[in-house]
Each structure stands twice: as C-alpha cells, then as structure tokens.
Coordinates of N, CA and C in Angstrom, one line a residue:
M1 N 30.8 17.7 23.7 CA 31.1 17.0 22.5 C 29.8 15.9 22.6
A2 N 29.6 15.6 21.7 CA 27.9 14.3 21.4 C 28.7 13.3 21.6
A3 N 28.2 12.2 22.2 CA 28.4 10.8 22.4 C 28.1 10.2 21.0
T4 N 29.1 9.3 20.4 CA 28.8 8.4 19.2 C 28.0 7.3 19.9
A5 N 27.1 6.7 19.1 CA 26.5 5.6 19.4 C 27.7 4.4 18.6
S6 N 28.0 3.6 19.4 CA 29.0 2.5 19.2 C 28.2 1.4 18.6
G7 N 26.8 1.4 19.1 CA 26.1 0.0 18.4 C 26.1 -1.0 19.7
T8 N 27.0 -0.7 20.9 CA 27.2 -1.8 22.1 C 25.6 -1.3 22.8
R9 N 25.1 0.0 22.5 CA 23.9 0.3 23.4 C 22.8 0.4 22.0
V10 N 21.6 -0.1 22.0 CA 20.8 0.0 21.0 C 19.3 0.3 21.5
A11 N 18.7 1.3 21.0 CA 17.3 1.6 21.7 C 16.3 1.2 20.5
L12 N 15.4 0.1 20.7 CA 14.4 -0.1 19.9 C 13.4 1.0 20.1
L13 N 13.0 1.8 19.3 CA 12.2 3.1 19.4 C 10.9 2.8 18.7
S14 N 9.9 3.1 19.4 CA 8.4 2.7 18.5 C 8.5 4.2 17.5
H15 N 7.7 3.9 16.4 CA 7.9 4.4 15.5 C 7.5 5.8 15.6
C16 N 6.6 5.8 16.2 CA 5.7 7.6 16.6 C 6.2 8.4 17.4
L17 N 7.5 7.9 18.2 CA 8.5 9.0 18.8 C 9.3 9.4 18.2
A18 N 9.8 8.8 16.9 CA 10.6 9.3 16.1 C 9.7 10.3 14.8
N19 N 8.5 10.2 14.5 CA 7.7 10.6 13.5 C 6.4 10.2 14.3
Q20 N 6.2 11.9 14.5 CA 4.4 12.1 15.2 C 3.6 12.0 14.0
N21 N 4.2 12.5 13.0 CA 3.0 12.2 11.6 C 2.3 10.8 11.5
A22 N 2.9 9.9 12.1 CA 2.3 8.7 12.2 C 1.1 8.4 12.8
K23 N 0.9 9.1 13.9 CA 0.1 9.1 14.9 C -1.4 9.6 14.2
V24 N -2.3 8.9 15.0 CA -3.8 9.8 15.0 C -3.9 11.1 14.9
D25 N -4.4 11.9 14.0 CA -4.3 13.3 14.1 C -4.5 13.7 15.5
E26 N -5.4 13.7 16.0 CA -5.7 14.2 17.3 C -4.7 13.9 18.2
Y27 N -3.6 12.9 18.1 CA -2.6 12.4 19.3 C -1.5 13.1 18.9
A28 N -1.3 13.4 17.8 CA 0.2 14.1 17.7 C 0.6 15.2 18.7
L29 N 1.3 15.1 19.5 CA 2.0 15.8 20.6 C 3.0 17.1 20.2
C30 N 3.9 16.7 19.1 CA 5.1 17.1 18.5 C 4.6 17.5 17.0
P31 N 5.6 18.6 16.5 CA 5.3 18.8 15.1 C 5.8 17.4 14.3
G32 N 6.8 16.6 14.8 CA 7.9 15.8 14.0 C 8.2 14.9 15.1
M33 N 9.5 14.6 15.1 CA 10.0 13.7 16.3 C 9.7 13.8 17.8
V34 N 9.6 13.3 18.6 CA 9.9 13.5 20.4 C 11.2 13.9 20.1
T35 N 11.5 15.4 20.0 CA 13.2 15.6 20.0 C 13.6 15.1 21.5
P36 N 13.0 15.6 22.8 CA 13.6 15.2 23.8 C 14.1 13.4 24.2
V37 N 13.6 12.9 23.5 CA 13.3 11.2 23.8 C 14.8 11.0 22.9
V38 N 15.0 11.4 21.6 CA 16.0 11.5 20.8 C 17.1 12.1 21.3
A39 N 17.2 13.3 22.1 CA 18.1 13.9 22.5 C 18.6 13.2 23.6
I40 N 18.0 12.6 24.5 CA 18.7 11.8 25.6 C 19.2 10.3 25.2
L41 N 18.6 9.7 24.4 CA 19.2 8.7 23.5 C 20.7 8.8 23.0
K42 N 20.5 10.0 22.4 CA 22.1 10.4 21.7 C 23.0 10.7 22.8
E43 N 22.4 11.4 24.1 CA 23.4 11.6 25.0 C 24.1 10.4 25.5
F44 N 23.1 9.4 25.5 CA 23.8 8.2 26.4 C 24.3 7.2 25.6
G45 N 24.7 7.8 24.5 CA 25.5 6.9 23.5 C 24.4 5.6 22.7
Y46 N 23.2 5.6 22.6 CA 22.2 4.5 21.8 C 22.4 4.9 20.6
A47 N 22.6 3.6 19.7 CA 22.2 3.6 18.6 C 20.7 3.5 18.3
I48 N 20.1 4.2 17.6 CA 18.5 4.3 17.8 C 18.3 3.2 16.4
Q49 N 17.2 2.4 16.5 CA 16.5 1.4 15.6 C 15.1 1.8 15.5
Q50 N 14.9 2.6 14.6 CA 13.2 3.2 14.4 C 12.2 1.7 14.1
M51 N 11.7 1.3 15.0 CA 10.6 0.1 14.5 C 9.6 0.8 13.4
P52 N 9.1 -0.4 12.8 CA 7.8 -0.1 12.0 C 6.7 0.6 13.0
C53 N 5.5 1.1 12.0 CA 4.4 1.5 12.9 C 3.5 0.3 12.6
P54 N 3.2 -0.6 13.4 CA 2.2 -1.6 12.9 C 0.6 -0.9 12.5
E55 N 0.3 0.1 13.3 CA -1.1 0.8 13.0 C -1.0 1.3 11.4
M56 N -0.5 2.0 11.5 CA -0.6 2.8 9.9 C -0.2 1.7 9.0
A57 N 0.6 1.0 9.1 CA 0.8 -0.1 7.9 C -0.5 -1.0 8.1
F58 N -1.4 -1.4 8.9 CA -2.4 -2.1 9.0 C -3.7 -1.3 8.7
L59 N -4.1 -0.2 9.1 CA -5.0 0.8 9.0 C -5.0 1.9 8.3
G60 N -3.7 2.2 7.8 CA -3.4 3.7 7.1 C -3.6 4.7 8.1
V61 N -3.2 6.2 7.2 CA -3.2 7.0 7.7 C -4.6 7.6 8.3
N62 N -5.4 7.4 8.0 CA -6.9 7.7 8.3 C -7.6 7.3 9.6
R63 N -6.6 6.4 9.9 CA -7.7 5.6 11.1 C -8.1 6.7 12.2
W64 N -8.7 5.9 13.2 CA -8.9 6.6 14.6 C -8.6 6.0 15.5
W65 N -8.4 6.5 16.8 CA -7.7 5.9 17.8 C -8.7 4.7 18.2
Q66 N -7.8 3.8 18.9 CA -8.5 2.4 19.3 C -7.5 2.1 20.5
V67 N -8.3 1.4 21.4 CA -7.9 0.6 22.5 C -7.3 -0.8 22.4
K68 N -7.0 -1.4 23.0 CA -6.3 -2.5 23.0 C -7.1 -3.8 22.7
E69 N -8.4 -3.7 23.2 CA -9.4 -4.7 22.4 C -9.6 -4.7 20.8
Q70 N -9.5 -3.3 20.1 CA -10.0 -3.0 18.8 C -8.8 -3.7 18.2
Y71 N -7.3 -3.8 19.1 CA -6.0 -4.2 18.0 C -6.1 -5.8 18.6
D72 N -6.7 -6.5 19.1 CA -6.6 -7.7 19.7 C -7.3 -8.5 19.0
T73 N -7.0 -8.6 17.6 CA -7.7 -9.6 16.7 C -6.3 -10.3 16.2
P74 N -7.0 -11.8 15.3 CA -6.0 -12.6 14.7 C -5.4 -11.9 13.7
G75 N -5.8 -11.3 12.9 CA -5.4 -10.6 11.9 C -4.4 -9.4 12.2
F76 N -4.5 -8.5 13.0 CA -3.4 -7.5 13.5 C -2.6 -8.2 14.3
R77 N -2.6 -9.4 14.9 CA -1.5 -10.3 15.6 C -0.7 -10.5 14.6
R78 N -1.1 -11.4 13.7 CA -0.2 -12.2 12.2 C 0.3 -10.8 11.9
H79 N -0.1 -9.4 11.4 CA 0.5 -8.4 11.1 C 1.8 -8.1 11.9
C80 N 1.4 -7.9 13.1 CA 2.6 -7.6 14.0 C 3.7 -8.5 14.3
R81 N 3.5 -10.1 14.2 CA 4.4 -11.0 14.2 C 5.1 -10.7 12.4
A82 N 4.7 -10.8 11.6 CA 5.4 -10.4 10.4 C 6.4 -9.3 10.5
L83 N 6.0 -7.9 11.1 CA 6.6 -6.6 11.2 C 7.4 -7.3 12.3
A84 N 7.7 -8.0 13.4 CA 8.7 -8.6 14.2 C 9.4 -8.9 14.1
Q85 N 9.4 -9.9 12.7 CA 10.5 -10.9 12.3 C 11.7 -10.0 11.5
S86 N 11.3 -8.9 11.1 CA 12.2 -8.0 10.7 C 13.0 -7.4 11.7
V87 N 12.5 -6.8 12.5 CA 12.8 -6.0 14.0 C 13.9 -7.0 14.7
A88 N 13.5 -8.4 14.7 CA 14.6 -9.5 15.2 C 15.6 -9.7 14.2
A89 N 15.3 -9.5 13.0 CA 16.5 -9.8 12.2 C 18.0 -8.8 12.2
L90 N 17.2 -7.4 12.0 CA 18.2 -6.5 12.7 C 18.5 -6.5 14.0
L91 N 17.9 -7.0 15.2 CA 18.1 -7.1 16.5 C 19.7 -8.3 16.5
E92 N 19.2 -9.1 15.8 CA 20.4 -10.1 15.7 C 21.6 -9.8 15.1
A93 N 21.7 -9.1 14.2 CA 23.1 -8.6 13.4 C 23.0 -7.6 14.6
R94 N 22.7 -6.8 15.1 CA 23.2 -5.5 16.3 C 23.9 -6.9 17.6
V95 N 23.3 -7.8 18.0 CA 23.8 -8.7 19.2 C 25.2 -9.2 18.7
A96 N 25.1 -9.9 17.5 CA 26.4 -10.4 16.9 C 27.5 -9.4 16.7
K97 N 27.1 -8.2 16.8 CA 28.3 -7.1 16.7 C 28.3 -6.7 18.2
G98 N 27.9 -7.2 19.0 CA 28.5 -6.8 20.3 C 27.3 -5.8 21.0
C99 N 26.0 -5.9 21.0 CA 25.3 -5.2 22.0 C 25.2 -5.4 22.9
R100 N 25.5 -4.8 23.9 CA 25.4 -5.0 25.5 C 24.2 -4.7 26.1
D101 N 23.8 -3.4 25.3 CA 22.3 -2.8 26.5 C 21.4 -2.8 25.6
L102 N 20.4 -3.2 25.3 CA 19.1 -3.2 24.7 C 18.2 -2.9 25.1
V103 N 17.4 -1.4 24.7 CA 16.3 -1.0 25.5 C 15.1 -0.8 24.7
L104 N 13.9 -1.1 24.7 CA 12.7 -0.8 24.0 C 12.0 0.6 24.6
I105 N 11.6 1.5 23.8 CA 11.1 2.5 24.3 C 9.7 2.7 23.4
G106 N 8.5 2.5 24.4 CA 7.3 2.3 23.8 C 6.4 3.5 24.2
V107 N 5.1 3.5 23.7 CA 4.3 4.7 24.4 C 3.3 4.2 25.1
D108 N 3.2 4.2 26.6 CA 2.2 3.9 27.5 C 0.4 4.8 27.4
G109 N 0.0 3.8 27.7 CA -1.5 4.3 27.2 C -1.9 3.8 25.8
S110 N -1.1 3.4 25.1 CA -1.6 2.7 23.6 C -1.8 1.3 23.7
G111 N -3.0 1.1 22.8 CA -3.4 -0.4 23.0 C -2.5 -1.2 21.8
S112 N -1.6 -0.6 21.3 CA -0.5 -1.4 20.3 C 0.9 -1.4 21.1
S113 N 1.2 -0.3 21.3 CA 2.7 0.0 21.5 C 3.1 0.6 23.1
A114 N 2.1 -0.1 23.9 CA 2.5 0.1 25.3 C 3.1 -0.7 26.1
V115 N 4.1 -0.4 27.0 CA 5.1 -1.4 27.6 C 4.7 -1.6 29.0
T116 N 3.7 -0.8 29.6 CA 3.8 -0.7 31.2 C 2.2 -0.5 31.5
F117 N 1.7 0.4 31.0 CA 0.1 0.4 30.8 C -0.4 0.7 29.6
T118 N -1.8 0.2 29.4 CA -2.2 0.3 28.1 C -3.8 0.6 28.4
G119 N -4.4 1.0 27.2 CA -5.5 2.0 27.2 C -6.5 0.4 26.8
I120 N -7.7 0.5 27.9 CA -8.8 -0.4 27.5 C -9.9 0.0 27.4
G121 N -11.1 -0.2 26.4 CA -12.5 0.2 26.5 C -13.1 -0.9 25.9
P122 N -13.7 -1.7 26.6 CA -14.4 -3.3 26.3 C -15.6 -2.9 25.2
A123 N -16.7 -1.4 25.5 CA -17.6 -1.1 24.7 C -17.3 -0.4 22.9
W124 N -15.8 -0.2 23.2 CA -15.8 0.7 21.9 C -15.9 -0.3 20.8
G125 N -16.2 0.4 19.8 CA -16.2 0.0 18.1 C -16.5 0.8 17.3
G126 N -15.5 0.8 16.4 CA -16.0 2.1 15.1 C -15.3 3.1 15.8
R127 N -15.5 4.1 15.2 CA -14.8 5.9 15.9 C -15.5 5.8 17.1
P128 N -14.7 5.8 18.0 CA -15.3 6.3 19.2 C -16.0 7.7 19.2
E129 N -17.4 7.7 19.9 CA -17.7 8.8 20.1 C -17.3 9.5 21.8
D130 N -17.7 8.0 22.8 CA -17.6 8.3 23.9 C -15.9 8.2 24.2
M131 N -15.0 9.2 24.5 CA -13.9 8.7 24.8 C -13.2 8.3 26.0
S132 N -14.4 7.7 26.8 CA -13.6 7.5 28.0 C -13.2 6.0 27.7
W133 N -12.1 5.7 28.5 CA -11.3 4.6 28.6 C -10.3 4.4 29.7
E134 N -10.2 3.1 29.9 CA -9.5 2.9 31.3 C -8.0 2.5 31.1
V135 N -7.2 3.1 31.8 CA -5.5 2.6 31.9 C -5.3 1.3 33.1
V136 N -5.0 0.3 32.3 CA -4.5 -0.7 33.2 C -3.1 -1.4 33.1
P137 N -2.3 -1.9 34.1 CA -0.9 -2.4 33.6 C -1.2 -3.5 32.6
G138 N -0.2 -3.3 31.7 CA -0.5 -4.5 30.7 C 0.6 -3.9 29.5
K139 N 1.0 -4.6 28.6 CA 1.5 -3.9 27.2 C 0.5 -4.2 26.2
G140 N 0.6 -3.4 25.2 CA 0.0 -3.4 24.1 C 0.3 -4.8 22.8
V141 N -0.6 -4.8 22.0 CA -0.8 -5.9 21.2 C 0.7 -6.2 20.6
W142 N 1.4 -5.1 19.7 CA 2.4 -5.1 18.9 C 3.9 -5.5 20.2
I143 N 3.5 -4.8 21.2 CA 4.8 -5.1 22.0 C 4.6 -6.6 22.4
E144 N 3.5 -7.1 22.9 CA 3.1 -8.4 23.2 C 3.9 -9.5 22.1
E145 N 3.5 -9.1 20.8 CA 4.0 -10.2 19.7 C 5.2 -9.7 19.4
L146 N 5.8 -8.5 19.6 CA 7.2 -8.1 19.2 C 8.2 -9.2 20.3
E147 N 7.8 -9.0 21.7 CA 8.6 -9.8 22.6 C 8.6 -11.2 22.2
Q148 N 7.3 -12.1 21.8 CA 7.1 -13.5 21.6 C 8.2 -13.5 20.5
V149 N 8.3 -12.8 19.6 CA 9.1 -13.0 18.3 C 10.4 -13.0 18.7
L150 N 10.8 -12.1 19.6 CA 12.0 -12.3 20.1 C 12.6 -13.7 21.0
A151 N 11.8 -14.0 21.8 CA 11.6 -14.9 22.7 C 11.9 -16.1 21.8
D152 N 11.1 -16.3 20.8 CA 11.4 -17.6 19.8 C 12.4 -17.4 19.3
R153 N 13.1 -16.5 19.0 CA 14.4 -16.5 18.2 C 15.4 -16.5 19.2
G154 N 15.3 -16.7 20.4 CA 16.2 -16.7 21.6 C 17.1 -15.2 21.4
L155 N 16.8 -14.3 21.3 CA 17.3 -12.9 21.2 C 16.9 -12.6 23.0
P156 N 17.7 -11.6 23.4 CA 17.6 -11.1 24.6 C 16.4 -10.0 24.7
M157 N 15.7 -10.3 26.0 CA 14.3 -9.5 26.4 C 15.0 -7.8 26.4
P158 N 14.6 -7.3 25.9 CA 15.0 -5.5 26.1 C 14.5 -4.9 27.7
R159 N 15.3 -4.1 28.0 CA 14.6 -3.6 29.1 C 13.8 -2.3 28.5
S160 N 12.4 -2.1 29.0 CA 11.4 -1.4 28.8 C 11.1 -0.4 29.1
F161 N 10.9 0.9 28.8 CA 10.4 2.1 29.3 C 9.2 2.7 28.4
G162 N 7.9 3.1 29.0 CA 7.3 3.6 28.3 C 6.8 5.1 28.2
V163 N 6.8 5.9 27.1 CA 7.0 7.3 27.2 C 5.1 7.2 27.3
A164 N 4.8 7.8 28.5 CA 3.3 7.9 28.8 C 2.6 9.1 27.9
M165 N 3.2 9.2 26.8 CA 2.4 10.5 26.2 C 0.7 10.2 25.9
E166 N 0.0 9.2 25.9 CA -1.2 9.1 25.8 C -1.9 8.8 27.0
L167 N -1.3 9.0 28.1 CA -1.8 8.7 29.6 C -2.4 10.4 30.1
P168 N -3.3 10.4 31.1 CA -3.7 11.6 31.6 C -2.6 12.0 32.4
G169 N -2.6 13.3 32.4 CA -1.3 14.0 33.4 C -0.3 14.0 33.0
F170 N 0.4 13.7 31.6 CA 1.5 13.5 30.9 C 2.6 14.9 31.0
T171 N 3.3 14.9 31.4 CA 4.3 16.2 31.1 C 5.6 15.8 30.8
M172 N 6.1 16.3 29.6 CA 7.3 15.7 29.0 C 8.4 15.9 29.8
A173 N 8.6 16.9 31.0 CA 9.6 17.3 31.8 C 9.9 16.1 32.6
Q174 N 8.6 15.6 33.3 CA 8.8 14.7 34.4 C 9.0 13.4 33.7
A175 N 8.3 12.9 32.3 CA 8.8 12.1 31.4 C 10.5 11.8 31.6
M176 N 11.0 13.0 31.2 CA 12.5 12.8 30.6 C 13.0 12.6 31.9
V177 N 12.7 13.1 33.1 CA 13.5 12.7 34.4 C 13.2 11.1 34.9
E178 N 12.3 10.6 34.7 CA 12.1 9.2 34.7 C 12.9 8.6 33.4
F179 N 13.1 8.8 32.3 CA 13.8 8.1 31.5 C 15.2 8.3 31.2
R180 N 15.5 9.5 31.9 CA 17.2 9.7 32.1 C 17.2 8.2 32.9
Q181 N 16.6 8.5 34.5 CA 16.8 7.2 35.5 C 16.7 6.0 34.9
F182 N 15.9 5.6 33.9 CA 15.9 4.4 33.4 C 17.3 4.0 32.8
L183 N 17.3 5.1 31.8 CA 18.8 4.5 31.0 C 20.1 4.4 32.0
G184 N 19.9 5.0 33.0 CA 21.1 5.2 34.0 C 21.3 3.7 34.6
Q185 N 20.2 3.2 34.7 CA 19.9 1.8 35.4 C 21.0 1.2 34.6
G186 N 20.9 1.0 33.0 CA 21.8 0.0 32.6 C 23.3 0.2 32.5
D187 N 23.8 1.2 32.9 CA 25.2 1.3 32.8 C 25.7 1.7 34.3
G188 N 25.0 1.8 35.3 CA 25.5 1.9 36.8 C 25.3 3.3 36.9
G189 N 24.8 4.0 36.1 CA 24.4 5.5 36.1 C 25.5 6.4 35.5
S190 N 26.1 5.9 34.8 CA 27.4 6.8 34.2 C 27.2 6.8 32.6
H191 N 27.0 7.6 31.8 CA 27.1 7.6 30.4 C 28.1 9.0 30.0
A192 N 28.2 9.0 28.6 CA 28.6 10.1 27.9 C 28.0 11.2 27.6
Q193 N 28.6 12.2 28.1 CA 28.1 13.7 28.2 C 28.3 14.6 27.0
Q194 N 27.2 15.3 26.8 CA 27.3 16.1 25.7 C 28.3 17.2 26.1

C-alpha cells in the first residue's frame, strides 16, 4: 500500500523534475516527469510542492541552454525573488500546519536550479556553439534567491539534494540510490513502504 503524504514532510521540487517539457529541447531526458524521483518521494511520504520554472517564465520555451553567468543578471535575480515570494507563502502555510521535514530537490549542473554543483562558462554569450563548460561547487541563481527569500521571512532552510541530470556521467540508477539515502537521513532511516 502506498504511503499518503500527510503534509509533515514537504518536498519543494524543481519544476522540470515534474515536467521535463519545461526544459530546453536538447536537455529533456524523460518524456514527461522524472518518474523515479516522484515515486521515491511518494514512497517516503512527502507532499510535493512543484516550484515554478524561472527560466521558462523569464525566457520562454524557445530559449537555449545557459550557464550561471548568463542567469546572473539583476533582471533575472529580481524575477527569481518575485517567484520565490510565492513559494515562501506556500511554505509558510505548510510550516503552520506542522511540516517537520522540508527538502528541496534541485537539478545539479543547472545555472539556475543547482543545489550542489553548477555549470559555468565565462565566455558563453548568446546561443553557445562551443558546448564546453565547467562544473564547480555552488548553487544556481534561482536557488540562491529562493534561499535568501526563505531566510528573510524566517522560514526553515530545507535540506537540499541535486538530481545531477545535467552533469557528465549521470545515471538515473545511481542518482536514485543517493536520493534514497538522502531522504532516509531525515527520518533516521525509516519510512513508509509501498
């Protein structure tokens, strides 16, 4: 029997993990949602709060891939802060109702939604012809702004995990092993079984 999300566990989920159609065309790895991520969250009893896609809302569906330097502009940061206010308001309601375990699931390698490793390419400008870029420790612009808004409003900082779909050598099987371990750390390793 599947666990029912009670609201005491909440996952802030990067938009493209629930909707790969929001990705730049060449980067969608699944035909719709990233089913293993959603299935594991359900198994562990998390209520899923899909966050908005700041890139699609700011640049549209015909955008190209970008690195952190291209997103790191005053206009995009203002846009992210505005979107983060709506996420924070929803989170305030969840916390008021007893949320005990809050996680943020990002996309490592992204210049916007990374939580652990982001992609940089200082020479990139316009549509990249040279696809070389560097992976460095750090967060994407959207995640930086979201965390700042949460801090400003006195909300708890979520534990974060980055699904490394945009990094070289990514395999879904290994990522989901690591994801299960991450979620298990929040409840002493016990969780509801399907």
